């Protein structure tokens, strides 16, 4: 069988980008069991309630839902078990020190296969206030309206 190349997206956490101000992103490997990998290859996972917790010198991914593999037997995994993240020691130390600051947290943004290996993109983030969320939505809407106006003017000039 040919080795996979490129990046195959499994799941994204779009709500995290809305609820948090992303400060820094990291790519981490995952320690998985066989049935978890097979379930992920079917494209089934949810990062909605996920978060990363630092425990000693290790990073753990909590509350990420990877459903049980449909053809699995008694060796099947539990859907919401905590999973160890594979990061460099310096990255772990940096994340641990930053996450202890007030208002900072570590959230998963995306789960994907990169060259056949399961990876998770995690981010050091700071929670947004309600008015920050409204401001972000307003800016996005304004940007969309200006793009529409510019494209309408270009269409008129081209016709």
mmCIF file of C-alpha atoms in Angstrom, residues 16-157:
data_model
loop_
_atom_site.group_PDB
_atom_site.id
_atom_site.type_symbol
_atom_site.label_atom_id
_atom_site.label_comp_id
_atom_site.label_asym_id
_atom_site.label_seq_id
_atom_site.Cartn_x
_atom_site.Cartn_y
_atom_site.Cartn_z
ATOM 1 C CA UNK A 16 -12.719 27.994 19.388
ATOM 2 C CA UNK A 17 -11.710 30.702 16.919
ATOM 3 C CA UNK A 18 -14.932 32.554 17.772
ATOM 4 C CA UNK A 19 -14.682 32.181 21.554
ATOM 5 C CA UNK A 20 -10.925 32.702 21.972
ATOM 6 C CA UNK A 21 -8.217 35.071 20.807
ATOM 7 C CA UNK A 22 -5.545 32.764 19.360
ATOM 8 C CA UNK A 23 -2.081 33.767 20.591
ATOM 9 C CA UNK A 24 0.144 30.928 19.351
ATOM 10 C CA UNK A 25 -0.411 27.565 17.606
ATOM 11 C CA UNK A 26 1.459 24.260 17.877
ATOM 12 C CA UNK A 27 1.289 20.938 16.062
ATOM 13 C CA UNK A 28 1.327 17.879 18.309
ATOM 14 C CA UNK A 29 1.253 14.153 17.725
ATOM 15 C CA UNK A 30 -1.274 11.917 19.471
ATOM 16 C CA UNK A 31 -0.846 8.629 21.307
ATOM 17 C CA UNK A 32 -3.755 6.514 19.997
ATOM 18 C CA UNK A 33 -4.926 2.910 20.073
ATOM 19 C CA UNK A 34 -5.590 0.932 16.888
ATOM 20 C CA UNK A 35 -9.370 1.285 16.971
ATOM 21 C CA UNK A 36 -9.065 5.051 17.488
ATOM 22 C CA UNK A 37 -6.958 5.378 14.344
ATOM 23 C CA UNK A 38 -9.451 3.313 12.350
ATOM 24 C CA UNK A 39 -12.334 5.436 13.618
ATOM 25 C CA UNK A 40 -10.436 8.632 12.717
ATOM 26 C CA UNK A 41 -9.710 7.289 9.222
ATOM 27 C CA UNK A 42 -13.498 7.095 8.761
ATOM 28 C CA UNK A 43 -13.518 10.861 9.467
ATOM 29 C CA UNK A 44 -15.401 10.681 12.741
ATOM 30 C CA UNK A 45 -14.367 12.962 15.616
ATOM 31 C CA UNK A 46 -15.503 16.050 17.531
ATOM 32 C CA UNK A 47 -13.299 18.705 19.123
ATOM 33 C CA UNK A 48 -16.208 20.798 20.445
ATOM 34 C CA UNK A 49 -15.574 20.432 24.192
ATOM 35 C CA UNK A 50 -11.870 19.616 23.986
ATOM 36 C CA UNK A 51 -9.108 21.212 26.030
ATOM 37 C CA UNK A 52 -5.461 20.525 26.877
ATOM 38 C CA UNK A 53 -4.248 20.114 30.430
ATOM 39 C CA UNK A 54 -0.622 20.096 31.533
ATOM 40 C CA UNK A 55 0.255 17.382 34.070
ATOM 41 C CA UNK A 56 3.856 17.431 35.214
ATOM 42 C CA UNK A 57 5.963 17.388 32.068
ATOM 43 C CA UNK A 58 3.202 15.945 29.886
ATOM 44 C CA UNK A 59 0.330 17.421 27.886
ATOM 45 C CA UNK A 60 -3.031 15.619 27.849
ATOM 46 C CA UNK A 61 -5.975 16.154 25.488
ATOM 47 C CA UNK A 62 -9.322 15.897 27.313
ATOM 48 C CA UNK A 63 -12.976 15.658 26.149
ATOM 49 C CA UNK A 64 -12.250 15.011 22.476
ATOM 50 C CA UNK A 65 -14.903 12.613 21.192
ATOM 51 C CA UNK A 66 -13.592 9.818 18.955
ATOM 52 C CA UNK A 67 -16.516 7.401 18.507
ATOM 53 C CA UNK A 68 -15.982 3.684 18.936
ATOM 54 C CA UNK A 69 -14.906 1.799 15.818
ATOM 55 C CA UNK A 70 -17.970 0.085 14.358
ATOM 56 C CA UNK A 71 -16.144 -3.204 13.554
ATOM 57 C CA UNK A 72 -14.253 -3.175 16.870
ATOM 58 C CA UNK A 73 -14.528 -5.950 19.433
ATOM 59 C CA UNK A 74 -14.032 -5.960 23.187
ATOM 60 C CA UNK A 75 -10.702 -4.175 22.574
ATOM 61 C CA UNK A 76 -12.538 -1.009 21.483
ATOM 62 C CA UNK A 77 -11.533 2.284 23.118
ATOM 63 C CA UNK A 78 -13.693 4.546 25.260
ATOM 64 C CA UNK A 79 -14.940 7.544 23.282
ATOM 65 C CA UNK A 80 -13.865 10.395 25.602
ATOM 66 C CA UNK A 81 -10.677 9.073 27.195
ATOM 67 C CA UNK A 82 -7.772 11.450 27.759
ATOM 68 C CA UNK A 83 -5.016 11.184 25.160
ATOM 69 C CA UNK A 84 -1.361 12.032 25.536
ATOM 70 C CA UNK A 85 0.072 14.732 23.257
ATOM 71 C CA UNK A 86 3.552 14.419 21.808
ATOM 72 C CA UNK A 87 5.389 17.737 22.037
ATOM 73 C CA UNK A 88 8.995 18.806 22.498
ATOM 74 C CA UNK A 89 10.060 19.490 26.079
ATOM 75 C CA UNK A 90 10.631 23.206 25.413
ATOM 76 C CA UNK A 91 7.144 23.526 23.880
ATOM 77 C CA UNK A 92 5.613 21.841 26.923
ATOM 78 C CA UNK A 93 7.486 24.140 29.314
ATOM 79 C CA UNK A 94 6.442 27.234 27.332
ATOM 80 C CA UNK A 95 2.781 26.138 27.177
ATOM 81 C CA UNK A 96 2.740 25.277 30.879
ATOM 82 C CA UNK A 97 4.115 28.652 31.944
ATOM 83 C CA UNK A 98 1.820 30.630 29.601
ATOM 84 C CA UNK A 99 -1.316 28.646 30.498
ATOM 85 C CA UNK A 100 -0.869 29.466 34.181
ATOM 86 C CA UNK A 101 -1.351 33.163 33.404
ATOM 87 C CA UNK A 102 -4.828 34.508 34.120
ATOM 88 C CA UNK A 103 -7.315 33.981 31.311
ATOM 89 C CA UNK A 104 -5.080 31.752 29.175
ATOM 90 C CA UNK A 105 -6.036 28.244 28.109
ATOM 91 C CA UNK A 106 -4.960 25.643 25.547
ATOM 92 C CA UNK A 107 -7.605 24.491 23.055
ATOM 93 C CA UNK A 108 -7.515 22.067 20.093
ATOM 94 C CA UNK A 109 -8.209 23.737 16.737
ATOM 95 C CA UNK A 110 -7.939 20.886 14.226
ATOM 96 C CA UNK A 111 -7.443 17.125 14.060
ATOM 97 C CA UNK A 112 -5.888 15.725 10.873
ATOM 98 C CA UNK A 113 -3.605 13.139 9.308
ATOM 99 C CA UNK A 114 -0.255 14.456 8.071
ATOM 100 C CA UNK A 115 1.704 11.974 5.971
ATOM 101 C CA UNK A 116 -0.253 9.115 7.573
ATOM 102 C CA UNK A 117 0.230 10.218 11.180
ATOM 103 C CA UNK A 118 -2.525 11.640 13.401
ATOM 104 C CA UNK A 119 -1.811 15.226 14.451
ATOM 105 C CA UNK A 120 -3.710 17.848 16.427
ATOM 106 C CA UNK A 121 -3.251 21.590 16.094
ATOM 107 C CA UNK A 122 -3.462 23.180 19.523
ATOM 108 C CA UNK A 123 -3.475 26.857 20.385
ATOM 109 C CA UNK A 124 -2.576 28.979 23.354
ATOM 110 C CA UNK A 125 -5.637 31.192 23.621
ATOM 111 C CA UNK A 126 -7.204 33.887 25.742
ATOM 112 C CA UNK A 127 -10.971 33.979 26.271
ATOM 113 C CA UNK A 128 -12.863 36.764 24.516
ATOM 114 C CA UNK A 129 -15.443 38.890 26.255
ATOM 115 C CA UNK A 130 -18.926 39.204 24.737
ATOM 116 C CA UNK A 131 -18.182 42.640 23.266
ATOM 117 C CA UNK A 132 -14.990 41.287 21.644
ATOM 118 C CA UNK A 133 -17.044 38.577 19.923
ATOM 119 C CA UNK A 134 -19.525 41.163 18.642
ATOM 120 C CA UNK A 135 -16.671 43.353 17.400
ATOM 121 C CA UNK A 136 -15.118 40.413 15.526
ATOM 122 C CA UNK A 137 -18.447 39.579 13.875
ATOM 123 C CA UNK A 138 -18.940 43.252 12.923
ATOM 124 C CA UNK A 139 -15.459 43.434 11.343
ATOM 125 C CA UNK A 140 -16.087 40.223 9.413
ATOM 126 C CA UNK A 141 -19.421 41.539 8.126
ATOM 127 C CA UNK A 142 -17.867 44.900 7.127
ATOM 128 C CA UNK A 143 -15.064 43.127 5.261
ATOM 129 C CA UNK A 144 -17.605 40.975 3.404
ATOM 130 C CA UNK A 145 -19.676 44.030 2.412
ATOM 131 C CA UNK A 146 -16.640 45.905 1.060
ATOM 132 C CA UNK A 147 -15.597 42.851 -0.967
ATOM 133 C CA UNK A 148 -19.103 42.660 -2.451
ATOM 134 C CA UNK A 149 -19.040 46.381 -3.337
ATOM 135 C CA UNK A 150 -15.601 46.084 -4.963
ATOM 136 C CA UNK A 151 -16.626 43.022 -6.991
ATOM 137 C CA UNK A 152 -19.842 44.787 -8.107
ATOM 138 C CA UNK A 153 -17.821 47.787 -9.354
ATOM 139 C CA UNK A 154 -15.410 45.470 -11.209
ATOM 140 C CA UNK A 155 -18.315 43.652 -12.869
ATOM 141 C CA UNK A 156 -19.788 46.954 -14.079
ATOM 142 C CA UNK A 157 -16.428 48.097 -15.467
#
